[in-house]
Amino acid sequence: MDEVSVRYIVDDVDSAVEFYTTHLSFETRMRPAPGFAMLQRGNLRLLLNTPGGGGAGQALPDGTRPEPGGWNRFQIGVDDLDVVVAGLRRAGAGFRSEIITGKGGRQVLLQDPSGNLIELFEPFHP
């Protein structure tokens, strides 16, 4: 099995599905309940759950509820980071950072509608 799954907790599944399918080329694979969706881009499956929406959105036995945000993220490679960021800004997308240049390339932290992060990365080419 070559697919990798990442689960994000989101405030609103509908707005998350629209964000990922419109701006990041994900496809909807499954929407069996209002609090869950499965999206796919290549070998990456993105599982979206709302807090309290059942399944992975359930509270733990001690009452702790899952919530969106944090610093964990997955990375999407892009060919021209400036062009991608400009298009996302025009569409009203939010960012946690400006473009950062490192040793291997350039990156920016894009936020989904619930504040979960997606790292957009443009590698340096020799």
PDB file of N, CA and C in Angstrom, residues 22-68:
ATOM      1  N   THR A  22     -10.389  23.296  -4.177  1.00  0.00           N
ATOM      2  CA  THR A  22     -10.276  24.485  -5.031  1.00  0.00           C
ATOM      3  C   THR A  22      -8.842  24.971  -5.176  1.00  0.00           C
ATOM      4  N   HIS A  23      -8.106  25.000  -4.069  1.00  0.00           N
ATOM      5  CA  HIS A  23      -6.782  25.650  -4.083  1.00  0.00           C
ATOM      6  C   HIS A  23      -5.594  24.699  -4.139  1.00  0.00           C
ATOM      7  N   LEU A  24      -5.778  23.437  -3.744  1.00  0.00           N
ATOM      8  CA  LEU A  24      -4.623  22.543  -3.649  1.00  0.00           C
ATOM      9  C   LEU A  24      -4.792  21.244  -4.430  1.00  0.00           C
ATOM     10  N   SER A  25      -5.736  21.203  -5.354  1.00  0.00           N
ATOM     11  CA  SER A  25      -5.914  20.087  -6.294  1.00  0.00           C
ATOM     12  C   SER A  25      -6.219  18.736  -5.648  1.00  0.00           C
ATOM     13  N   PHE A  26      -6.851  18.736  -4.481  1.00  0.00           N
ATOM     14  CA  PHE A  26      -7.323  17.482  -3.903  1.00  0.00           C
ATOM     15  C   PHE A  26      -8.645  17.106  -4.554  1.00  0.00           C
ATOM     16  N   GLU A  27      -8.974  15.815  -4.546  1.00  0.00           N
ATOM     17  CA  GLU A  27     -10.255  15.315  -5.039  1.00  0.00           C
ATOM     18  C   GLU A  27     -10.999  14.679  -3.876  1.00  0.00           C
ATOM     19  N   THR A  28     -12.304  14.860  -3.841  1.00  0.00           N
ATOM     20  CA  THR A  28     -13.123  14.240  -2.801  1.00  0.00           C
ATOM     21  C   THR A  28     -13.311  12.766  -3.128  1.00  0.00           C
ATOM     22  N   ARG A  29     -12.976  11.900  -2.183  1.00  0.00           N
ATOM     23  CA  ARG A  29     -13.122  10.457  -2.363  1.00  0.00           C
ATOM     24  C   ARG A  29     -14.321   9.912  -1.593  1.00  0.00           C
ATOM     25  N   MET A  30     -14.651  10.550  -0.456  1.00  0.00           N
ATOM     26  CA  MET A  30     -15.722  10.026   0.374  1.00  0.00           C
ATOM     27  C   MET A  30     -16.281  11.130   1.268  1.00  0.00           C
ATOM     28  N   ARG A  31     -17.608  11.181   1.392  1.00  0.00           N
ATOM     29  CA  ARG A  31     -18.291  12.111   2.308  1.00  0.00           C
ATOM     30  C   ARG A  31     -19.441  11.352   2.974  1.00  0.00           C
ATOM     31  N   PRO A  32     -19.169  10.330   3.812  1.00  0.00           N
ATOM     32  CA  PRO A  32     -20.240   9.499   4.356  1.00  0.00           C
ATOM     33  C   PRO A  32     -21.058  10.150   5.468  1.00  0.00           C
ATOM     34  N   ALA A  33     -20.556  11.235   6.063  1.00  0.00           N
ATOM     35  CA  ALA A  33     -21.265  11.878   7.168  1.00  0.00           C
ATOM     36  C   ALA A  33     -20.888  13.353   7.204  1.00  0.00           C
ATOM     37  N   PRO A  34     -21.721  14.203   7.807  1.00  0.00           N
ATOM     38  CA  PRO A  34     -21.411  15.646   7.845  1.00  0.00           C
ATOM     39  C   PRO A  34     -20.087  15.981   8.523  1.00  0.00           C
ATOM     40  N   GLY A  35     -19.651  15.160   9.478  1.00  0.00           N
ATOM     41  CA  GLY A  35     -18.422  15.454  10.209  1.00  0.00           C
ATOM     42  C   GLY A  35     -17.180  14.786   9.676  1.00  0.00           C
ATOM     43  N   PHE A  36     -17.229  14.227   8.438  1.00  0.00           N
ATOM     44  CA  PHE A  36     -16.068  13.517   7.908  1.00  0.00           C
ATOM     45  C   PHE A  36     -16.015  13.618   6.390  1.00  0.00           C
ATOM     46  N   ALA A  37     -14.792  13.731   5.875  1.00  0.00           N
ATOM     47  CA  ALA A  37     -14.546  13.638   4.433  1.00  0.00           C
ATOM     48  C   ALA A  37     -13.164  13.029   4.221  1.00  0.00           C
ATOM     49  N   MET A  38     -13.012  12.307   3.117  1.00  0.00           N
ATOM     50  CA  MET A  38     -11.716  11.782   2.703  1.00  0.00           C
ATOM     51  C   MET A  38     -11.381  12.403   1.357  1.00  0.00           C
ATOM     52  N   LEU A  39     -10.235  13.075   1.305  1.00  0.00           N
ATOM     53  CA  LEU A  39      -9.762  13.702   0.075  1.00  0.00           C
ATOM     54  C   LEU A  39      -8.494  12.984  -0.372  1.00  0.00           C
ATOM     55  N   GLN A  40      -8.123  13.167  -1.634  1.00  0.00           N
ATOM     56  CA  GLN A  40      -6.922  12.526  -2.158  1.00  0.00           C
ATOM     57  C   GLN A  40      -6.213  13.460  -3.124  1.00  0.00           C
ATOM     58  N   ARG A  41      -4.891  13.431  -3.033  1.00  0.00           N
ATOM     59  CA  ARG A  41      -4.015  14.100  -4.007  1.00  0.00           C
ATOM     60  C   ARG A  41      -2.828  13.175  -4.193  1.00  0.00           C
ATOM     61  N   GLY A  42      -2.728  12.567  -5.356  1.00  0.00           N
ATOM     62  CA  GLY A  42      -1.664  11.583  -5.587  1.00  0.00           C
ATOM     63  C   GLY A  42      -1.784  10.454  -4.580  1.00  0.00           C
ATOM     64  N   ASN A  43      -0.690  10.156  -3.880  1.00  0.00           N
ATOM     65  CA  ASN A  43      -0.685   9.085  -2.885  1.00  0.00           C
ATOM     66  C   ASN A  43      -1.041   9.562  -1.484  1.00  0.00           C
ATOM     67  N   LEU A  44      -1.450  10.822  -1.344  1.00  0.00           N
ATOM     68  CA  LEU A  44      -1.802  11.371  -0.035  1.00  0.00           C
ATOM     69  C   LEU A  44      -3.311  11.391   0.152  1.00  0.00           C
ATOM     70  N   ARG A  45      -3.779  10.690   1.176  1.00  0.00           N
ATOM     71  CA  ARG A  45      -5.183  10.770   1.576  1.00  0.00           C
ATOM     72  C   ARG A  45      -5.266  11.722   2.747  1.00  0.00           C
ATOM     73  N   LEU A  46      -6.158  12.696   2.659  1.00  0.00           N
ATOM     74  CA  LEU A  46      -6.368  13.653   3.733  1.00  0.00           C
ATOM     75  C   LEU A  46      -7.732  13.367   4.345  1.00  0.00           C
ATOM     76  N   LEU A  47      -7.723  12.989   5.621  1.00  0.00           N
ATOM     77  CA  LEU A  47      -8.938  12.652   6.341  1.00  0.00           C
ATOM     78  C   LEU A  47      -9.326  13.856   7.199  1.00  0.00           C
ATOM     79  N   LEU A  48     -10.524  14.362   7.005  1.00  0.00           N
ATOM     80  CA  LEU A  48     -10.988  15.558   7.707  1.00  0.00           C
ATOM     81  C   LEU A  48     -12.112  15.185   8.663  1.00  0.00           C
ATOM     82  N   ASN A  49     -11.969  15.547   9.932  1.00  0.00           N
ATOM     83  CA  ASN A  49     -12.976  15.276  10.951  1.00  0.00           C
ATOM     84  C   ASN A  49     -13.291  16.551  11.723  1.00  0.00           C
ATOM     85  N   THR A  50     -14.548  16.706  12.122  1.00  0.00           N
ATOM     86  CA  THR A  50     -14.909  17.790  13.037  1.00  0.00           C
ATOM     87  C   THR A  50     -14.883  17.256  14.465  1.00  0.00           C
ATOM     88  N   PRO A  51     -14.551  18.111  15.448  1.00  0.00           N
ATOM     89  CA  PRO A  51     -14.648  17.677  16.843  1.00  0.00           C
ATOM     90  C   PRO A  51     -16.089  17.263  17.154  1.00  0.00           C
ATOM     91  N   GLY A  52     -16.240  16.121  17.793  1.00  0.00           N
ATOM     92  CA  GLY A  52     -17.566  15.647  18.147  1.00  0.00           C
ATOM     93  C   GLY A  52     -18.318  15.014  16.996  1.00  0.00           C
ATOM     94  N   GLY A  53     -17.682  14.905  15.829  1.00  0.00           N
ATOM     95  CA  GLY A  53     -18.341  14.371  14.648  1.00  0.00           C
ATOM     96  C   GLY A  53     -18.278  12.858  14.541  1.00  0.00           C
ATOM     97  N   GLY A  54     -17.903  12.167  15.617  1.00  0.00           N
ATOM     98  CA  GLY A  54     -17.789  10.717  15.572  1.00  0.00           C
ATOM     99  C   GLY A  54     -16.431  10.279  15.076  1.00  0.00           C
ATOM    100  N   GLY A  55     -16.177   8.991  15.137  1.00  0.00           N
ATOM    101  CA  GLY A  55     -14.892   8.456  14.676  1.00  0.00           C
ATOM    102  C   GLY A  55     -13.725   9.143  15.363  1.00  0.00           C
ATOM    103  N   ALA A  56     -12.754   9.613  14.589  1.00  0.00           N
ATOM    104  CA  ALA A  56     -11.569  10.258  15.144  1.00  0.00           C
ATOM    105  C   ALA A  56     -11.884  11.628  15.747  1.00  0.00           C
ATOM    106  N   GLY A  57     -13.086  12.137  15.532  1.00  0.00           N
ATOM    107  CA  GLY A  57     -13.484  13.410  16.125  1.00  0.00           C
ATOM    108  C   GLY A  57     -14.061  13.279  17.519  1.00  0.00           C
ATOM    109  N   GLN A  58     -14.173  12.040  18.033  1.00  0.00           N
ATOM    110  CA  GLN A  58     -14.735  11.810  19.361  1.00  0.00           C
ATOM    111  C   GLN A  58     -13.793  12.313  20.455  1.00  0.00           C
ATOM    112  N   ALA A  59     -14.382  12.687  21.570  1.00  0.00           N
ATOM    113  CA  ALA A  59     -13.593  13.059  22.743  1.00  0.00           C
ATOM    114  C   ALA A  59     -12.924  11.812  23.322  1.00  0.00           C
ATOM    115  N   LEU A  60     -11.790  12.012  23.975  1.00  0.00           N
ATOM    116  CA  LEU A  60     -11.107  10.920  24.665  1.00  0.00           C
ATOM    117  C   LEU A  60     -11.871  10.587  25.948  1.00  0.00           C
ATOM    118  N   PRO A  61     -11.588   9.436  26.551  1.00  0.00           N
ATOM    119  CA  PRO A  61     -12.295   9.075  27.779  1.00  0.00           C
ATOM    120  C   PRO A  61     -12.208  10.131  28.885  1.00  0.00           C
ATOM    121  N   ASP A  62     -11.122  10.923  28.915  1.00  0.00           N
ATOM    122  CA  ASP A  62     -11.002  11.960  29.947  1.00  0.00           C
ATOM    123  C   ASP A  62     -11.736  13.252  29.577  1.00  0.00           C
ATOM    124  N   GLY A  63     -12.415  13.257  28.413  1.00  0.00           N
ATOM    125  CA  GLY A  63     -13.177  14.428  27.992  1.00  0.00           C
ATOM    126  C   GLY A  63     -12.432  15.369  27.055  1.00  0.00           C
ATOM    127  N   THR A  64     -11.135  15.147  26.831  1.00  0.00           N
ATOM    128  CA  THR A  64     -10.357  15.992  25.930  1.00  0.00           C
ATOM    129  C   THR A  64     -10.901  15.846  24.515  1.00  0.00           C
ATOM    130  N   ARG A  65     -11.174  16.987  23.881  1.00  0.00           N
ATOM    131  CA  ARG A  65     -11.699  16.972  22.509  1.00  0.00           C
ATOM    132  C   ARG A  65     -10.593  17.320  21.523  1.00  0.00           C
ATOM    133  N   PRO A  66     -10.597  16.689  20.355  1.00  0.00           N
ATOM    134  CA  PRO A  66      -9.624  17.073  19.328  1.00  0.00           C
ATOM    135  C   PRO A  66      -9.920  18.483  18.846  1.00  0.00           C
ATOM    136  N   GLU A  67      -8.881  19.190  18.451  1.00  0.00           N
ATOM    137  CA  GLU A  67      -9.063  20.550  17.945  1.00  0.00           C
ATOM    138  C   GLU A  67      -8.072  20.832  16.833  1.00  0.00           C
ATOM    139  N   PRO A  68      -8.415  21.745  15.923  1.00  0.00           N
ATOM    140  CA  PRO A  68      -7.523  22.066  14.805  1.00  0.00           C
ATOM    141  C   PRO A  68      -6.357  22.943  15.233  1.00  0.00           C
TER     142      PRO A  68
END
